[in-house]
Amino acid sequence: MRHVLLLLTMSLSILSAVARGDATPPARRVALVFDDGPVPEQAAKFLELFAREGVKATFSHEGRFVAARPDLARAVLAAGHEIANHSYTHPHFKDMTADAITKELRDTQAALREATGREPVWAWTPFLEWNDTIAAAVASAGLRHFPLSQVKLVSSDDWNTQTDAAGILRNATAGIEDRTVILCHEWRAETLAQLPAILAELRKQGCTFHTFSELAATLTPEQRSVAR
């Protein structure tokens, strides 16, 4: 009888905590990705903020910007973040041949190898375009595309200059589930300004922050093998 009463008391305590909102929400693993860098005016500020916050992210870099400022790519990796291959000139891959796409990706790999001594694992295509030609080119370049179909993608819509700071905050924190990729852009000053509030809100929702590779590691081998 004593055991029954103890279990009943524990159950009532848990239900009471849930009703009060005291229960710890389930963890939601998210990956923040920042496109179109490295941006000289922004990169160091992002790294400083993430160092204070103890957050790791993925930066999808363009080869032309890496070639211009290799020190920034080195700083990203030195801080423990991950770099993805975002093409050399940010063209529309859907309008290109496989050979031309492969060159964009390989040139970016070469720029990052020269800058950092390392090459990315992931291809993160401009405009997130994808088709069979792009898939063949990604494979030819020795890269993998992050398996977006196996996670949820949330866009801050900061690429659209009509999206104001409040909209960026709202978009980047709405509809978050476990294994969500949150897409932002490194060049947008409003995104950097809103980032402390974005991180705070995501933490309230029980989010933990991961790189692409860390998030991919939470998937099954079958899920990781999906090209898109």
Short mmCIF file of C-alpha atoms in Angstrom, two decimals:
data_model
loop_
_atom_site.label_atom_id
_atom_site.label_comp_id
_atom_site.label_asym_id
_atom_site.label_seq_id
_atom_site.Cartn_x
_atom_site.Cartn_y
_atom_site.Cartn_z
CA MET A 1 0.00 0.00 0.00
CA ARG A 2 2.84 2.34 0.90
CA HIS A 3 4.36 1.80 -2.58
CA VAL A 4 1.05 2.56 -4.25
CA LEU A 5 0.71 5.80 -2.30
CA LEU A 6 4.28 6.76 -3.19
CA LEU A 7 3.69 6.19 -6.90
CA LEU A 8 0.45 8.13 -6.73
CA THR A 9 2.18 11.05 -5.00
CA MET A 10 4.96 11.09 -7.62
CA SER A 11 2.45 10.99 -10.46
CA LEU A 12 0.48 13.87 -8.99
CA SER A 13 3.70 15.89 -8.56
CA ILE A 14 4.64 15.38 -12.20
CA LEU A 15 1.16 16.33 -13.40
CA SER A 16 1.23 19.42 -11.21
CA ALA A 17 4.62 20.46 -12.59
CA VAL A 18 3.37 20.05 -16.16
CA ALA A 19 0.29 22.12 -15.37
CA ARG A 20 2.47 24.89 -13.94
CA GLY A 21 4.81 24.74 -16.92
CA ASP A 22 7.68 23.58 -14.70
CA ALA A 23 8.40 20.38 -16.61
CA THR A 24 11.54 20.39 -18.75
CA PRO A 25 10.52 20.35 -22.43
CA PRO A 26 11.95 17.58 -24.60
CA ALA A 27 15.25 18.48 -26.26
CA ARG A 28 15.05 19.76 -29.82
CA ARG A 29 18.26 19.40 -31.79
CA VAL A 30 18.77 22.23 -34.27
CA ALA A 31 21.49 23.26 -36.70
CA LEU A 32 21.98 26.94 -37.48
CA VAL A 33 23.41 27.58 -40.96
CA PHE A 34 24.65 30.95 -42.21
CA ASP A 35 24.95 31.31 -45.98
CA ASP A 36 27.10 33.45 -48.30
CA GLY A 37 30.18 34.07 -46.18
CA PRO A 38 32.70 34.79 -45.08
CA VAL A 39 31.60 38.42 -44.84
CA PRO A 40 34.42 40.67 -43.54
CA GLU A 41 32.13 43.13 -41.76
CA GLN A 42 30.19 40.37 -39.99
CA ALA A 43 32.27 37.22 -39.53
CA ALA A 44 34.21 38.24 -36.42
CA LYS A 45 31.04 39.51 -34.75
CA PHE A 46 29.26 36.20 -35.33
CA LEU A 47 32.22 34.29 -33.90
CA GLU A 48 32.44 36.55 -30.84
CA LEU A 49 28.72 36.14 -30.14
CA PHE A 50 28.80 32.37 -30.55
CA ALA A 51 31.83 32.14 -28.26
CA ARG A 52 29.93 34.01 -25.55
CA GLU A 53 26.85 31.88 -26.05
CA GLY A 54 28.68 28.55 -26.29
CA VAL A 55 26.98 27.74 -29.60
CA LYS A 56 28.37 25.86 -32.60
CA ALA A 57 26.99 26.48 -36.10
CA THR A 58 27.60 25.74 -39.77
CA PHE A 59 28.79 28.47 -42.13
CA SER A 60 28.21 27.81 -45.82
CA HIS A 61 31.02 29.64 -47.60
CA GLU A 62 31.47 30.80 -51.16
CA GLY A 63 34.86 30.04 -52.68
CA ARG A 64 35.39 33.55 -54.03
CA PHE A 65 34.98 35.06 -50.56
CA VAL A 66 37.24 32.43 -49.00
CA ALA A 67 39.93 33.24 -51.57
CA ALA A 68 39.63 36.94 -50.73
CA ARG A 69 39.73 36.44 -46.94
CA PRO A 70 41.18 33.04 -46.08
CA ASP A 71 41.85 34.21 -42.51
CA LEU A 72 38.12 34.33 -41.84
CA ALA A 73 37.59 30.73 -42.94
CA ARG A 74 40.46 29.69 -40.69
CA ALA A 75 38.88 31.57 -37.77
CA VAL A 76 35.56 29.77 -38.28
CA LEU A 77 37.19 26.35 -38.02
CA ALA A 78 39.47 27.41 -35.15
CA ALA A 79 36.36 28.39 -33.18
CA GLY A 80 34.94 24.87 -33.61
CA HIS A 81 32.31 25.62 -36.22
CA GLU A 82 31.77 23.75 -39.47
CA ILE A 83 32.07 25.01 -43.05
CA ALA A 84 29.89 23.77 -45.91
CA ASN A 85 30.58 24.25 -49.62
CA HIS A 86 28.19 26.88 -51.00
CA SER A 87 29.70 27.07 -54.53
CA TYR A 88 32.31 29.52 -55.81
CA THR A 89 30.14 32.29 -57.31
CA HIS A 90 26.60 31.45 -56.06
CA PRO A 91 25.03 30.75 -59.47
CA HIS A 92 21.78 28.96 -60.25
CA PHE A 93 22.86 25.34 -60.51
CA LYS A 94 19.55 24.37 -62.10
CA ASP A 95 20.61 26.26 -65.25
CA MET A 96 24.06 24.66 -65.49
CA THR A 97 25.64 21.46 -66.78
CA ALA A 98 26.98 18.86 -64.40
CA ASP A 99 30.57 19.69 -65.39
CA ALA A 100 30.06 23.39 -64.68
CA ILE A 101 28.49 22.66 -61.30
CA THR A 102 31.29 20.27 -60.42
CA LYS A 103 33.85 22.99 -61.23
CA GLU A 104 32.07 25.46 -58.93
CA LEU A 105 32.20 22.95 -56.10
CA ARG A 106 35.76 21.78 -56.73
CA ASP A 107 37.06 25.34 -56.98
CA THR A 108 35.49 26.05 -53.60
CA GLN A 109 37.02 22.90 -52.13
CA ALA A 110 40.39 24.05 -53.42
CA ALA A 111 39.97 27.53 -51.94
CA LEU A 112 39.07 26.09 -48.56
CA ARG A 113 41.86 23.53 -48.68
CA GLU A 114 44.38 26.28 -49.39
CA ALA A 115 42.93 28.51 -46.68
CA THR A 116 42.44 25.95 -43.92
CA GLY A 117 44.13 22.70 -44.93
CA ARG A 118 40.73 21.01 -44.80
CA GLU A 119 37.83 20.39 -47.16
CA PRO A 120 34.10 20.43 -46.33
CA VAL A 121 32.03 17.27 -46.24
CA TRP A 122 28.74 18.91 -47.18
CA ALA A 123 27.54 20.70 -50.30
CA TRP A 124 24.91 23.32 -49.48
CA THR A 125 23.67 24.43 -52.87
CA PRO A 126 22.83 28.05 -53.75
CA PHE A 127 19.10 28.73 -53.48
CA LEU A 128 18.84 25.10 -52.21
CA GLU A 129 18.33 24.02 -55.81
CA TRP A 130 18.35 20.29 -56.46
CA ASN A 131 17.82 17.92 -59.35
CA ASP A 132 19.47 14.82 -60.80
CA THR A 133 22.14 16.87 -62.59
CA ILE A 134 23.07 18.68 -59.38
CA ALA A 135 23.10 15.40 -57.47
CA ALA A 136 25.53 13.89 -59.99
CA ALA A 137 27.80 16.94 -59.80
CA VAL A 138 27.83 16.91 -55.98
CA ALA A 139 28.86 13.26 -56.01
CA SER A 140 31.50 13.91 -58.70
CA ALA A 141 33.01 16.62 -56.50
CA GLY A 142 33.30 14.13 -53.65
CA LEU A 143 30.68 15.89 -51.53
CA ARG A 144 27.42 14.99 -49.88
CA HIS A 145 24.30 17.12 -49.75
CA PHE A 146 22.80 17.42 -46.29
CA PRO A 147 19.74 15.10 -46.23
CA LEU A 148 17.12 17.84 -46.00
CA SER A 149 14.25 15.44 -46.59
CA GLN A 150 15.12 13.77 -43.27
CA VAL A 151 14.94 16.95 -41.17
CA LYS A 152 12.80 20.05 -40.99
CA LEU A 153 13.98 23.24 -42.70
CA VAL A 154 13.01 26.60 -41.22
CA SER A 155 14.02 29.77 -43.06
CA SER A 156 14.44 33.10 -41.30
CA ASP A 157 13.67 34.68 -44.69
CA ASP A 158 16.45 37.16 -44.00
CA TRP A 159 17.53 36.85 -47.64
CA ASN A 160 14.52 39.05 -48.39
CA THR A 161 15.38 42.62 -47.46
CA GLN A 162 11.67 43.25 -46.99
CA THR A 163 11.78 40.97 -43.93
CA ASP A 164 12.45 43.25 -40.98
CA ALA A 165 14.29 42.42 -37.75
CA ALA A 166 11.10 41.36 -35.95
CA GLY A 167 10.20 39.10 -38.84
CA ILE A 168 13.63 37.46 -38.79
CA LEU A 169 13.26 36.71 -35.08
CA ARG A 170 9.75 35.36 -35.57
CA ASN A 171 10.59 33.23 -38.58
CA ALA A 172 13.76 31.74 -37.10
CA THR A 173 12.00 30.54 -33.96
CA ALA A 174 8.60 29.34 -35.21
CA GLY A 175 7.65 25.73 -35.84
CA ILE A 176 10.85 24.28 -34.42
CA GLU A 177 10.95 20.49 -34.06
CA ASP A 178 13.63 18.02 -33.15
CA ARG A 179 16.19 17.90 -35.99
CA THR A 180 15.50 21.31 -37.53
CA VAL A 181 17.88 23.25 -39.77
CA ILE A 182 17.43 27.02 -39.38
CA LEU A 183 18.60 28.95 -42.44
CA CYS A 184 20.07 32.45 -42.10
CA HIS A 185 22.50 34.65 -44.03
CA GLU A 186 25.77 36.00 -42.74
CA TRP A 187 25.55 39.29 -44.64
CA ARG A 188 22.30 40.43 -43.02
CA ALA A 189 23.03 42.90 -40.20
CA GLU A 190 19.54 42.49 -38.75
CA THR A 191 20.12 38.76 -38.35
CA LEU A 192 23.26 39.38 -36.30
CA ALA A 193 21.41 41.96 -34.19
CA GLN A 194 18.55 39.54 -33.52
CA LEU A 195 20.74 36.51 -32.87
CA PRO A 196 20.89 36.85 -29.05
CA ALA A 197 17.09 36.97 -28.96
CA ILE A 198 16.85 34.07 -31.41
CA LEU A 199 19.15 31.92 -29.28
CA ALA A 200 17.31 32.85 -26.09
CA GLU A 201 13.93 31.93 -27.58
CA LEU A 202 15.24 28.66 -28.99
CA ARG A 203 16.69 27.75 -25.60
CA LYS A 204 13.29 28.43 -24.02
CA GLN A 205 11.93 25.86 -26.47
CA GLY A 206 14.47 23.30 -25.25
CA CYS A 207 16.78 23.53 -28.27
CA THR A 208 20.38 22.36 -28.36
CA PHE A 209 22.71 23.62 -31.08
CA HIS A 210 24.66 21.42 -33.49
CA THR A 211 26.68 21.54 -36.69
CA PHE A 212 25.50 19.77 -39.84
CA SER A 213 27.73 16.81 -39.11
CA GLU A 214 26.55 16.57 -35.51
CA LEU A 215 22.91 16.70 -36.58
CA ALA A 216 23.51 14.14 -39.33
CA ALA A 217 25.03 11.82 -36.74
CA THR A 218 21.63 11.64 -34.99
CA LEU A 219 20.09 10.10 -38.13
CA THR A 220 20.12 6.42 -38.95
CA PRO A 221 22.58 5.21 -41.62
CA GLU A 222 19.63 4.81 -43.98
CA GLN A 223 18.51 8.40 -43.40
CA ARG A 224 22.05 9.74 -43.82
CA SER A 225 22.37 7.97 -47.14
CA VAL A 226 19.45 9.90 -48.65
CA ALA A 227 20.85 12.35 -51.21
CA ARG A 228 18.29 15.06 -50.59
#
